[in-house]
Coordinates of C-alpha atoms (C1' of nucleotides) in Angstrom, one line a residue:
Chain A
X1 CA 19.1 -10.1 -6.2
X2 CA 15.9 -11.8 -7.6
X3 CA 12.9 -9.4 -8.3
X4 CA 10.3 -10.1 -5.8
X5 CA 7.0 -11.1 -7.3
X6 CA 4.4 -7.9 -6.2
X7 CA 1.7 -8.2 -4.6
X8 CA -0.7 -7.3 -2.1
X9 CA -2.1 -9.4 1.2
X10 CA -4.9 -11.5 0.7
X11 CA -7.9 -9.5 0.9
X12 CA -7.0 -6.6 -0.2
X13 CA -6.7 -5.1 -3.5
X14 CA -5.3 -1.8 -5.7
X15 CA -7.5 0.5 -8.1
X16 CA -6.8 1.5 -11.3
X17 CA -7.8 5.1 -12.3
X18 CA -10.7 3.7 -14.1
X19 CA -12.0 2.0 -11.1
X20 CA -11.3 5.0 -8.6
X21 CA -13.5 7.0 -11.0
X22 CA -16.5 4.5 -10.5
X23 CA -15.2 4.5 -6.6
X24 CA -15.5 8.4 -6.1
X25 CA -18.7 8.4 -8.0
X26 CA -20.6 5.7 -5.0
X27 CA -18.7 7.8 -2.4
X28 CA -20.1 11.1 -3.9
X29 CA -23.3 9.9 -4.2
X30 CA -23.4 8.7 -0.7
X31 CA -21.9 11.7 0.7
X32 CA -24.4 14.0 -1.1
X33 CA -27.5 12.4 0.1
X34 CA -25.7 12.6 4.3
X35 CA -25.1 15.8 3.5
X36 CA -28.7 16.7 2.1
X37 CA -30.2 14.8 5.7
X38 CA -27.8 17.1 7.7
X39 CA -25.0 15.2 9.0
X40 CA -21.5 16.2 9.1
X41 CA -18.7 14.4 8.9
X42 CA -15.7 12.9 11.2
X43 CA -12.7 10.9 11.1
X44 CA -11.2 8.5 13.3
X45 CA -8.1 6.9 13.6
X46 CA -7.3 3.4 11.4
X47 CA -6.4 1.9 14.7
X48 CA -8.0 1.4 17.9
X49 CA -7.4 0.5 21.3
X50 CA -8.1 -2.8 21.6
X51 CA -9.8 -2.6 24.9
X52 CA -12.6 -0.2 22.6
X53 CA -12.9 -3.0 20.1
X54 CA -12.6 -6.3 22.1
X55 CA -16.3 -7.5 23.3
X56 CA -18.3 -5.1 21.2
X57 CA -18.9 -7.5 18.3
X58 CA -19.2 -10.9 19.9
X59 CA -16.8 -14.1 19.7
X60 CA -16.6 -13.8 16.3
X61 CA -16.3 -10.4 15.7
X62 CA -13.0 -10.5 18.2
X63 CA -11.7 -13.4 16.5
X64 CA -11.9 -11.3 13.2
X65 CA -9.6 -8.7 14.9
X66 CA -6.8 -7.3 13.2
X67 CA -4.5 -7.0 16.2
X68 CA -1.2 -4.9 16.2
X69 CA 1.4 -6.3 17.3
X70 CA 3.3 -3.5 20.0
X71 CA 6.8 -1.9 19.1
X72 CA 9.8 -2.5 20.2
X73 CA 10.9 -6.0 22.1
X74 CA 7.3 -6.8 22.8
X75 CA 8.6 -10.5 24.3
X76 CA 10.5 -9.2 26.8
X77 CA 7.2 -7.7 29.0
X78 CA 5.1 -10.9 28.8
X79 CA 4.7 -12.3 32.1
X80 CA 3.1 -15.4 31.6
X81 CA 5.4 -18.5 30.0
X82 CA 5.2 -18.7 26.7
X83 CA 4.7 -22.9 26.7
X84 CA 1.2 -24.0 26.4
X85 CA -0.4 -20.7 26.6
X86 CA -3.8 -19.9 24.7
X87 CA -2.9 -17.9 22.1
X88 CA -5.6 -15.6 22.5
X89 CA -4.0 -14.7 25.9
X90 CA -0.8 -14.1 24.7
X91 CA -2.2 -11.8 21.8
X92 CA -3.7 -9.6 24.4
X93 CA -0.3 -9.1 25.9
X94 CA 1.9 -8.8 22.9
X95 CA -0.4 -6.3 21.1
X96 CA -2.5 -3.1 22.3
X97 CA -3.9 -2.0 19.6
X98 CA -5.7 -3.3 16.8
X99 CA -7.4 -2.0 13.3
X100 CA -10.9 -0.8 13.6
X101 CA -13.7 -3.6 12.8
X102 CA -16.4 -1.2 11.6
X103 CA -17.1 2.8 12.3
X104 CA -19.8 2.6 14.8
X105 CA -17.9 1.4 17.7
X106 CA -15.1 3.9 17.4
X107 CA -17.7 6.6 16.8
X108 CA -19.3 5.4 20.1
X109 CA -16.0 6.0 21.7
X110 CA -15.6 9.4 19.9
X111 CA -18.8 10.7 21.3
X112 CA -17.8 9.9 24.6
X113 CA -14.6 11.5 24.5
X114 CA -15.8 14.8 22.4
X115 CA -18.8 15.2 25.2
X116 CA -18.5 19.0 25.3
X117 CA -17.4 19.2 21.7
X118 CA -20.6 18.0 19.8
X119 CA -23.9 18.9 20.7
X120 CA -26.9 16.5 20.8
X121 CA -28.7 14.8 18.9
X122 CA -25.9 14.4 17.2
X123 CA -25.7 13.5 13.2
X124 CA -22.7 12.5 11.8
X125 CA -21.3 10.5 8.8
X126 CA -18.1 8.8 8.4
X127 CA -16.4 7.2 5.0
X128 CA -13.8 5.2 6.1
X129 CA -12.0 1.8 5.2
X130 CA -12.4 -1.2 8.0
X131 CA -10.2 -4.0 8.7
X132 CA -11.8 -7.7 9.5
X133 CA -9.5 -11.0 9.2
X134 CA -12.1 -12.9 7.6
X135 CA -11.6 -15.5 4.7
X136 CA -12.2 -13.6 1.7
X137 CA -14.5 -14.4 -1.2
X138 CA -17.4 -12.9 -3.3
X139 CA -18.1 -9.7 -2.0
X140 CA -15.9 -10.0 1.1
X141 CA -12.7 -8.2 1.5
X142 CA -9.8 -8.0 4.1
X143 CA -10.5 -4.3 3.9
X144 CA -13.2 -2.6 2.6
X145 CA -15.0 0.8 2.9
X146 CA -17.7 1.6 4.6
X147 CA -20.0 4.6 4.6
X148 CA -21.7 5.2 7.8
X149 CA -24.8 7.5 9.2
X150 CA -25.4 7.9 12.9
X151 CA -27.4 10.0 14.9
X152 CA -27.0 9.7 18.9
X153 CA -28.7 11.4 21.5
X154 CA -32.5 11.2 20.0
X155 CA -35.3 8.3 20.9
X156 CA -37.2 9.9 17.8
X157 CA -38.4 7.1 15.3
X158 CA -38.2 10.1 13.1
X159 CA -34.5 8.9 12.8
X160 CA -35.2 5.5 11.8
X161 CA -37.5 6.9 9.2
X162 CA -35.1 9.5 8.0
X163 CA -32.6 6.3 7.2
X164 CA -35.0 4.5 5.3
X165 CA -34.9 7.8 2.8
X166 CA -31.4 7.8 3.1
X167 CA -31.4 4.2 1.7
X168 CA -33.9 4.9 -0.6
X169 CA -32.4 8.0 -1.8
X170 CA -28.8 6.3 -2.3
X171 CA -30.0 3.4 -4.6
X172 CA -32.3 5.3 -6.4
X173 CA -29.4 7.5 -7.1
X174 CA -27.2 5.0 -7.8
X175 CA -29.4 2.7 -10.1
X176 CA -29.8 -0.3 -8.1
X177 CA -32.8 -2.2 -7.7
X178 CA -33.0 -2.9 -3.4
X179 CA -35.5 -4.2 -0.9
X180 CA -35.1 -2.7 2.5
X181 CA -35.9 -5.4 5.4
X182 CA -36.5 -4.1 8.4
X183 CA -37.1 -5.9 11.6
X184 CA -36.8 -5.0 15.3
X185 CA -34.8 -6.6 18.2
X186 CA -37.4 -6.4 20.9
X187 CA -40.1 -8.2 18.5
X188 CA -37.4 -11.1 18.0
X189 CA -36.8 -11.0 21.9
X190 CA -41.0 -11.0 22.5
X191 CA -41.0 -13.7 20.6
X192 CA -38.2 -15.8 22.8
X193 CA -40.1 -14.8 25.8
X194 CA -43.6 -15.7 24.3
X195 CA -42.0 -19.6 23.4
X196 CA -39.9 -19.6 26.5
X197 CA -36.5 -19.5 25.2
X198 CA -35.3 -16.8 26.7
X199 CA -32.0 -18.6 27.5
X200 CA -31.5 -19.8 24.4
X201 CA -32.1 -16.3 22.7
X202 CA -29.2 -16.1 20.0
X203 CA -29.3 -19.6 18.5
X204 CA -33.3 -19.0 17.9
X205 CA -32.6 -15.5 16.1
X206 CA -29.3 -17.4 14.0
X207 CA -31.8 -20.3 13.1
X208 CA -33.9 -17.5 12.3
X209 CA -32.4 -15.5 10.0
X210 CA -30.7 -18.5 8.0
X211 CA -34.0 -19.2 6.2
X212 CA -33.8 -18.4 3.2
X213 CA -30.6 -19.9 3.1
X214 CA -31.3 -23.1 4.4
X215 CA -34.8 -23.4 4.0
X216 CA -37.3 -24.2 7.3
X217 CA -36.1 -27.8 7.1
X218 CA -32.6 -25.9 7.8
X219 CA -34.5 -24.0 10.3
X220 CA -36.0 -27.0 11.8
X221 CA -33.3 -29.1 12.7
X222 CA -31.0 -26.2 13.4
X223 CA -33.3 -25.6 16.4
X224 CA -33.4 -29.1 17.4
X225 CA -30.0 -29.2 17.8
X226 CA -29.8 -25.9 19.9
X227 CA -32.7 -28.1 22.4
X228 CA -35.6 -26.6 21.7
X229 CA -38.7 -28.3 21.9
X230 CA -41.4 -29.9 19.3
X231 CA -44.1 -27.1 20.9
X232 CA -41.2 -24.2 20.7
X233 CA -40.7 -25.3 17.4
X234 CA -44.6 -25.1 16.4
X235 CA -43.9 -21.5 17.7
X236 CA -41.6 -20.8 15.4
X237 CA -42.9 -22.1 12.6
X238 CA -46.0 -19.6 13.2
X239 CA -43.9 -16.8 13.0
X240 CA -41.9 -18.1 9.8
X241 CA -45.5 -18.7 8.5
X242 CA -46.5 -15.4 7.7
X243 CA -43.6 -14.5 5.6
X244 CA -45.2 -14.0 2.5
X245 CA -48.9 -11.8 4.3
X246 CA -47.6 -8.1 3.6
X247 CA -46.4 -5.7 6.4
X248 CA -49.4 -5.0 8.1
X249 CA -51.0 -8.5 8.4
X250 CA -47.7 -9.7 10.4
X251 CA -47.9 -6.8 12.6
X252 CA -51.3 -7.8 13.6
X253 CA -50.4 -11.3 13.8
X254 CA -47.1 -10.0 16.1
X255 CA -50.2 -8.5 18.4
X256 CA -52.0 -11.3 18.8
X257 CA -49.0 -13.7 19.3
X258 CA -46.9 -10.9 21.8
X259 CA -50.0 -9.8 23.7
X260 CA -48.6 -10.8 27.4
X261 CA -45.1 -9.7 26.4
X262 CA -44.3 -6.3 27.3
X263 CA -41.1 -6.1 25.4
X264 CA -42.1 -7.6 22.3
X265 CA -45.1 -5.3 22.1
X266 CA -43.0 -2.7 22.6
X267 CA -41.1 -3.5 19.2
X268 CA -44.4 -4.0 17.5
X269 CA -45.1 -0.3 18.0
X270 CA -42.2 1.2 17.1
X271 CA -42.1 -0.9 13.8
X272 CA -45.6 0.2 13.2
X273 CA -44.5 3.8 13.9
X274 CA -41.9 3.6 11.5
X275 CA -44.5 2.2 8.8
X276 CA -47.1 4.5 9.1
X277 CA -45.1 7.2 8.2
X278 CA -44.6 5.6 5.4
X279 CA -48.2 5.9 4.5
X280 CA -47.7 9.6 3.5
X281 CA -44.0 9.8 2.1
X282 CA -43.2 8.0 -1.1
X283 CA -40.4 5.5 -1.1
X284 CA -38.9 4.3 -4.4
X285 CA -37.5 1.1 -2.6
X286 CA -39.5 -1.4 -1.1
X287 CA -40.1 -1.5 2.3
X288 CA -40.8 -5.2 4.4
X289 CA -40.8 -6.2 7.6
X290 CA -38.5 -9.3 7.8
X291 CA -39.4 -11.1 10.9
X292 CA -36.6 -13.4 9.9
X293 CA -34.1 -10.8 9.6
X294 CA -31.6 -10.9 13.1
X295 CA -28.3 -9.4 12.3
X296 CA -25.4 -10.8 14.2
X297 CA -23.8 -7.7 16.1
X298 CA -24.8 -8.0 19.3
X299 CA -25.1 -4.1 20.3
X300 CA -28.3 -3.6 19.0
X301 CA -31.6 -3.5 20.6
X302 CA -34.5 -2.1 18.7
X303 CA -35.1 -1.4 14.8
X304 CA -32.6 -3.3 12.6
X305 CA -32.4 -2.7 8.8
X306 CA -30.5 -4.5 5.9
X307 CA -30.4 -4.0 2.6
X308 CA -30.2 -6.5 -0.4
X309 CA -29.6 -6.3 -4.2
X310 CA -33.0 -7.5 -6.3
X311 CA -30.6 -8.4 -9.2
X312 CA -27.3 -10.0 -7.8
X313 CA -26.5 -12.7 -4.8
X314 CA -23.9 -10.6 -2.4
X315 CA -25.2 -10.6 0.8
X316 CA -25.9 -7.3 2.5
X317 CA -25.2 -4.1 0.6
X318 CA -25.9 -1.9 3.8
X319 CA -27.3 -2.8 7.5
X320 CA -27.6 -1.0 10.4
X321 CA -29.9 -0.6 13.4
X322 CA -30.6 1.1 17.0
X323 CA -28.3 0.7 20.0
X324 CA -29.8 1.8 23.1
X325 CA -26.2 1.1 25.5
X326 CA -23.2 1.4 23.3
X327 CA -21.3 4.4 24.7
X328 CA -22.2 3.1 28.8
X329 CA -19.1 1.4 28.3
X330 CA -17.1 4.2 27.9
X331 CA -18.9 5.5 30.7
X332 CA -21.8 7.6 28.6
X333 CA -25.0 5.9 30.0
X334 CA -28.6 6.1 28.6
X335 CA -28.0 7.6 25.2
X336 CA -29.6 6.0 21.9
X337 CA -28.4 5.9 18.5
X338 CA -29.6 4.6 15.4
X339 CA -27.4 4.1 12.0
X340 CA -26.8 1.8 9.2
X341 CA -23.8 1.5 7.2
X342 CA -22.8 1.2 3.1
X343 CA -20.9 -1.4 2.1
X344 CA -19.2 0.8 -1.1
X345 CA -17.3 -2.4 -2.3
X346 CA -20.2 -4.4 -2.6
X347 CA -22.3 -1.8 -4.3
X348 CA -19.5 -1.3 -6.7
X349 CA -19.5 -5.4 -7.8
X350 CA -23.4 -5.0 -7.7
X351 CA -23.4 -1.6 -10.3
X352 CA -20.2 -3.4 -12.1
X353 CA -22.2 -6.4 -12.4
X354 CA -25.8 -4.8 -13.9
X355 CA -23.4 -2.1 -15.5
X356 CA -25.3 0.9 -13.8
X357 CA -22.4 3.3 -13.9
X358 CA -22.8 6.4 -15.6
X359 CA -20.9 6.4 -19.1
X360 CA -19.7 10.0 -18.9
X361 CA -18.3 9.9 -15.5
X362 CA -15.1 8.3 -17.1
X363 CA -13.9 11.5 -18.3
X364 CA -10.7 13.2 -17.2
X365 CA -8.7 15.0 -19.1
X366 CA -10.4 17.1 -21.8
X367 CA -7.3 18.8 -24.0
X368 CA -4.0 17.4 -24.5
X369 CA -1.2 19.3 -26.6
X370 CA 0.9 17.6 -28.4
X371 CA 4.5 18.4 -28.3
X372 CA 6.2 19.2 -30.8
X373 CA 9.7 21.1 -29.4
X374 CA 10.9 23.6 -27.0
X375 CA 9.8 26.4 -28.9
X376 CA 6.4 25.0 -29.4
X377 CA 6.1 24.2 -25.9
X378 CA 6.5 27.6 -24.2
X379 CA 4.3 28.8 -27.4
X380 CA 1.5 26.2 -25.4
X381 CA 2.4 26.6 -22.1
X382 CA 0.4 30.0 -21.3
X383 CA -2.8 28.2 -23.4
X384 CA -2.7 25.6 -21.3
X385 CA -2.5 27.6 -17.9
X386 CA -5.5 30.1 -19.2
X387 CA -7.5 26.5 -20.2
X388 CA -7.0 25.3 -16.4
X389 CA -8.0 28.6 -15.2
X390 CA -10.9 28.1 -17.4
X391 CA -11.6 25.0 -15.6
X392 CA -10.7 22.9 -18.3
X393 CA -9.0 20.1 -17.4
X394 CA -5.9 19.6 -19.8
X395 CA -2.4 18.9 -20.3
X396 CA 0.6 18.7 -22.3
X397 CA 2.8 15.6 -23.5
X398 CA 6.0 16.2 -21.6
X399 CA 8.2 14.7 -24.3
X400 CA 8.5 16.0 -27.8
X401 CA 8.7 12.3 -29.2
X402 CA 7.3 10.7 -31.9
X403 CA 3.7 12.0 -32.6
X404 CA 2.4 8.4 -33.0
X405 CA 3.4 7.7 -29.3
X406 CA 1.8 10.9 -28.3
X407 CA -1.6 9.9 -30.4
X408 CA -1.4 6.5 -28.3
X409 CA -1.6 7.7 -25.5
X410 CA -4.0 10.6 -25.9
X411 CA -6.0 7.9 -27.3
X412 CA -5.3 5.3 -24.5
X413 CA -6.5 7.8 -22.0
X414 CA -9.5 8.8 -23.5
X415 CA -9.0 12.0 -24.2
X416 CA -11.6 13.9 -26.4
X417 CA -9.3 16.6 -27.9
X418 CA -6.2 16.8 -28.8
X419 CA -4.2 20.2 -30.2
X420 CA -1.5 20.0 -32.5
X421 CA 0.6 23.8 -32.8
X422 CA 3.7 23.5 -34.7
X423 CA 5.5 26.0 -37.0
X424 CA 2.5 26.3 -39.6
X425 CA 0.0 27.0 -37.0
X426 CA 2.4 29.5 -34.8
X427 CA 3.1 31.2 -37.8
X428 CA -1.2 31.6 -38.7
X429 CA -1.7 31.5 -34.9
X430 CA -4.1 29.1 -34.7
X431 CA -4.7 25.7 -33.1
X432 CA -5.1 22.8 -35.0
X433 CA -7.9 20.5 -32.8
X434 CA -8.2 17.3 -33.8
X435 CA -12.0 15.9 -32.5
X436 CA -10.6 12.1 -31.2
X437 CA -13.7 10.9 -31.6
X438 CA -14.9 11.4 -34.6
X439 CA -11.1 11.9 -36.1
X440 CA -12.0 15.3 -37.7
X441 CA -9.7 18.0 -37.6
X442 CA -10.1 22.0 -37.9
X443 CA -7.9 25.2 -37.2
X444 CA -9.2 27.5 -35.0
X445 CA -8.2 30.6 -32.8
X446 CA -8.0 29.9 -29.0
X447 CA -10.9 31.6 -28.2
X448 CA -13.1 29.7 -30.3
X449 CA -11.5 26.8 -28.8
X450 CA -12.2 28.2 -25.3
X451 CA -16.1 28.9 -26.1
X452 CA -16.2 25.1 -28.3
X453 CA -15.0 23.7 -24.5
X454 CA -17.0 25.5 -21.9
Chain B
rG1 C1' -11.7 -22.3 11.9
rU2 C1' -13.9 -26.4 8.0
rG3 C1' -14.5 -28.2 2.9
rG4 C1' -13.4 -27.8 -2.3
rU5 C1' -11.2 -25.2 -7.0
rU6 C1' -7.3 -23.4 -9.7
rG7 C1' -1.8 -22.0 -10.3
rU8 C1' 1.7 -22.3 -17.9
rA9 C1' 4.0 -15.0 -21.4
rG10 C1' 2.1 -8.4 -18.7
rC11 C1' -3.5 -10.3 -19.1
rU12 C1' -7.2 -14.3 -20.5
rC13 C1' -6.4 -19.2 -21.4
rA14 C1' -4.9 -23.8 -24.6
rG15 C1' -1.4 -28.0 -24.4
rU16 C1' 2.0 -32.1 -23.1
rC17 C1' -1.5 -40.5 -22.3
rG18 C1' 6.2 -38.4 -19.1
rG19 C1' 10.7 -37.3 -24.4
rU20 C1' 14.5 -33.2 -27.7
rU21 C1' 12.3 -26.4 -30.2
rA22 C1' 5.8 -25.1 -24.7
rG23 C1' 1.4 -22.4 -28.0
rA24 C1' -3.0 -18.8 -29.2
rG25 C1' -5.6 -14.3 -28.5
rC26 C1' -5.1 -9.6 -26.4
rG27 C1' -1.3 -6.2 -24.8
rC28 C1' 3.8 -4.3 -25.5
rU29 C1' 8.1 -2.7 -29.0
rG30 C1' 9.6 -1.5 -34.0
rG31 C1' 8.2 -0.9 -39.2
rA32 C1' 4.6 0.1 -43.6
rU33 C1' 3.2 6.0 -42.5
rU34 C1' 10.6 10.9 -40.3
rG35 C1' 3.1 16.1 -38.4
rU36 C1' -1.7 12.0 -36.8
rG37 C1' -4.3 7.6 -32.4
rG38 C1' -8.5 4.2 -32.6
rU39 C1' -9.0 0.1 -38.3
rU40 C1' -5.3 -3.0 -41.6
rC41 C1' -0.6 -5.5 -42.9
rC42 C1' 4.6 -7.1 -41.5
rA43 C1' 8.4 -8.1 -37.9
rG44 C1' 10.1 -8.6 -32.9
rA45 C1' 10.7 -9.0 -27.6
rG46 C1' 8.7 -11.7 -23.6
rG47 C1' 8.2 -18.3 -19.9
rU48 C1' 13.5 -21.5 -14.1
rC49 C1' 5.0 -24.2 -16.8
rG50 C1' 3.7 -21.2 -8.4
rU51 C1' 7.8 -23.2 -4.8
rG52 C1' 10.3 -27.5 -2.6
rG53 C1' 11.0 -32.6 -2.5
rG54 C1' 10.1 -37.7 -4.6
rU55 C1' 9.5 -41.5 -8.6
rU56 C1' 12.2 -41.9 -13.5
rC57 C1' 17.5 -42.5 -18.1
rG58 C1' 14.4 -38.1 -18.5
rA59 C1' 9.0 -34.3 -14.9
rU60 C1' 5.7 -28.3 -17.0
rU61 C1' 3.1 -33.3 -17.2
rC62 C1' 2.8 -38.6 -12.3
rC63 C1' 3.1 -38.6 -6.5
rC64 C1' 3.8 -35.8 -1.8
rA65 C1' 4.3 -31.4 0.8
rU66 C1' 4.0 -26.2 0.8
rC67 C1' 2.5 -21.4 -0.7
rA68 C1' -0.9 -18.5 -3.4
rU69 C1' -5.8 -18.1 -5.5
rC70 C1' -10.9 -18.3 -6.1
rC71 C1' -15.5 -20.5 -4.2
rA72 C1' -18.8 -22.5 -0.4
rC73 C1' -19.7 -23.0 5.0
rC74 C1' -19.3 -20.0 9.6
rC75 C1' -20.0 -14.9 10.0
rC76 C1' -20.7 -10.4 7.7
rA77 C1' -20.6 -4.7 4.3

RNA sequence: GUGGUUGUAGCUCAGUCGGUUAGAGCGCUGGAUUGUGGUUCCAGAGGUCGUGGGUUCGAUUCCCAUCAUCCACCCCA
């Protein structure tokens, strides 16, 4: 039989040891500061009902669907004829379940379900790997991890604030350079009611937030193909105007410009909130109001957040924002949440890319024996066990072959000591420790050993 | 879904204006050094030149298709 070639489907990819090292190290991080705000974490199941995904993330997001296709002879229950049929509808009968898009949905439905389980407000964090059938490229994956804070049940701005810290906290930790943008839904939906495009409400916030991609020439003919007019236009331009007046000078110009919108003053207020609480906490990252900045998930409905590198071009490193409705479908009405999400594979090209990683998180094993024989062996064997019980981490070559291969791969693996105890040092009992860095070598009695380690 | 890039050794890549034996560096294995790695020297293994078809006396090279890959758009973490 011919060896398959190995490999993995598109999108997706394996770690090495020395990349799960830098993994663990963002997901520790991350972890640490949740824990430090007070949330707690859950799981939730890699796969979903499709009824809890489909519609929660727009057109697009269903498209980008993992769907799964049902066990057993899945054909032989399809009612409709299989000629001509939109494949979308057939999907919907030949598959049930599908694998979860991102981890705020399925916590929605979690909440839901574990009413009488949790208790309100509610703060939880989830680190969990998401599925989306996207074309990959830079900094977009077929599955990736993200790392997700919610809190449900609370109105509080205080939350909104408490995950710009969060942020903060993480990339400060973490060494990355990161402006948080924060905008609000009700502000962008003021100012489709102020310019009368209430109808045409998502192709003015897509227009919107492709500025600084496409520039406001983009911007301009963008919306002249989505039929708005030369005065709605001037309308826009005013807001994209004041881009570069700091956050409280477009908050007064949002006044002036909502003043008979209800709604979009309402937005105006509760970014303001969040800012002047700002006035008296010190924030490492900076904070700006975005009015550019949209966010394509259609579920939320007051503050939105993103969060960019200063340093390298990758898109969104984490985004998030409040949804006022997203457990009424599952039948839980009038309950807010607020929460943003961590893109960990994108902060690891970002930190790969500056080279932010801690040098000494690379270390494993401290101590390895060389092995030299049987009898050598069960002469290391209890050393070894009262090193692990000293918390040091260390091990043993399982094969008594050549010492050159054994060097190799101590060396190979990093490992700062290794011990050599053959007949001359059994017979003196002591350890010969041979410093792998610095290639020095010394006997020594174990407990000297054990103090030179801890 | 749309447009483009690139597929040659385990990895990174060179090369062949179509010709007999396809190269380098790194890595790997062995030796110099039978109790010493990372440096040095010597030797060796490893390739259906992505896959299928076409043109040709002859294709890794030219043409077509296909798959994979990366990048951009769309959208997003």
């Amino acid at each position: 039989m011919a060896a398959q070639k190995p490999s993995v489907p598109k999108g997706t990819r394996d770690f090495l040891p020395s990349e799960m090292v830098k993994r663990n190290f963002i997901f520790d991080t991350i972890k640490e500061v949740f824990k430090r705000f007070g949330y707690l974490p859950i799981e939730t199941p890699s796969m979903e009902n499709l009824s809890t995904l489909l519609g929660k993330y727009g057109e697009e997001g269903d498209k980008l669907l993992f769907k799964i296709l049902n066990s057993g002879d899945y054909l032989s229950k399809v009612k409709t004829s299989l000629i001509g049929v939109e494949s979308g509808k057939l999907a919907s009968e030949i598959s049930e379940k599908g694998l979860r898009y991102d981890l705020t949905v399925p916590f929605a439905r979690f909440v839901v379900q574990h009413l009488n389980e949790i208790t309100f407000p509610f703060k939880r964090y989830q680190i969990q790997p998401v599925w989306r059938a996207d074309r990959p490229q830079k900094g977009r994956y077929r599955e990736f991890y993200q790392c997700d804070v919610d809190v449900i049940g609370s109105n509080s701005m205080l939350n909104e604030v408490e995950l710009v810290q969060i942020i903060d906290q993480v990339f400060q930790k973490l060494n990355i350079n990161a402006v948080i943008k924060i905008n609000n839904r009700k502000i962008l939906l003021g100012i489709a009611e102020t310019i009368n495009a209430k109808d045409k409400f998502i192709e003015f916030t897509i227009a919107l937030d492709k500025l600084d991609k496409i520039g406001s020439d983009g911007v301009r003919s963008e919306l002249i193909k989505s039929g708005f007019s030369e005065s709605q236009i001037e309308d826009v331009f005013s807001v994209i105007n004041v881009i570069d007046q700091n956050n409280k000078q477009k908050i007064s110009f949002l006044k002036r410009m909502l003043i008979d919108s209800e709604i979009g003053l309402k937005g105006v207020e509760e970014v303001e909130t969040i800012l002047n609480y700002f006035e008296t906490l010190s924030l490492n990252t900076e904070l700006e109001l975005d009015l550019t900045l949209a966010r394509g998930l259609n579920y939320y409905t007051g503050a939105i957040f993103e969060v960019q590198s200063k340093d390298v071009a990758i898109g969104s490193l984490c985004g998030g924002g409040r949804y006022d409705d997203l457990t009424g479908v599952f039948g839980l009405k009038d309950v807010s949440g607020v929460g943003i999400s961590f893109g960990a594979d994108r902060i690891y090209d970002v930190m790969e890319q500056l080279d932010v990683f801690p040098k000494e998180i690379v270390a494993s094993t401290k101590v390895m024996f060389v092995n030299f024989g049987e009898k050598e062996e069960k002469y290391c064997l209890p050393l070894l066990q009262k090193l692990r019980e000293n918390g040091i981490n260390s091990e043993i070559y399982p094969e008594s072959v050549k010492m050159k291969k054994q060097m190799t791969y101590a060396n190979n693996k990093n490992i700062p000591f290794v011990i050599l105890v053959g007949e001359n040092e059994m017979g003196k009992g002591v350890l010969n420790v041979k410093d792998m860095q610095s290639g020095d070598q010394s006997e020594m009695k174990f407990e000297k050993l054990l103090q030179k380690l801890s």
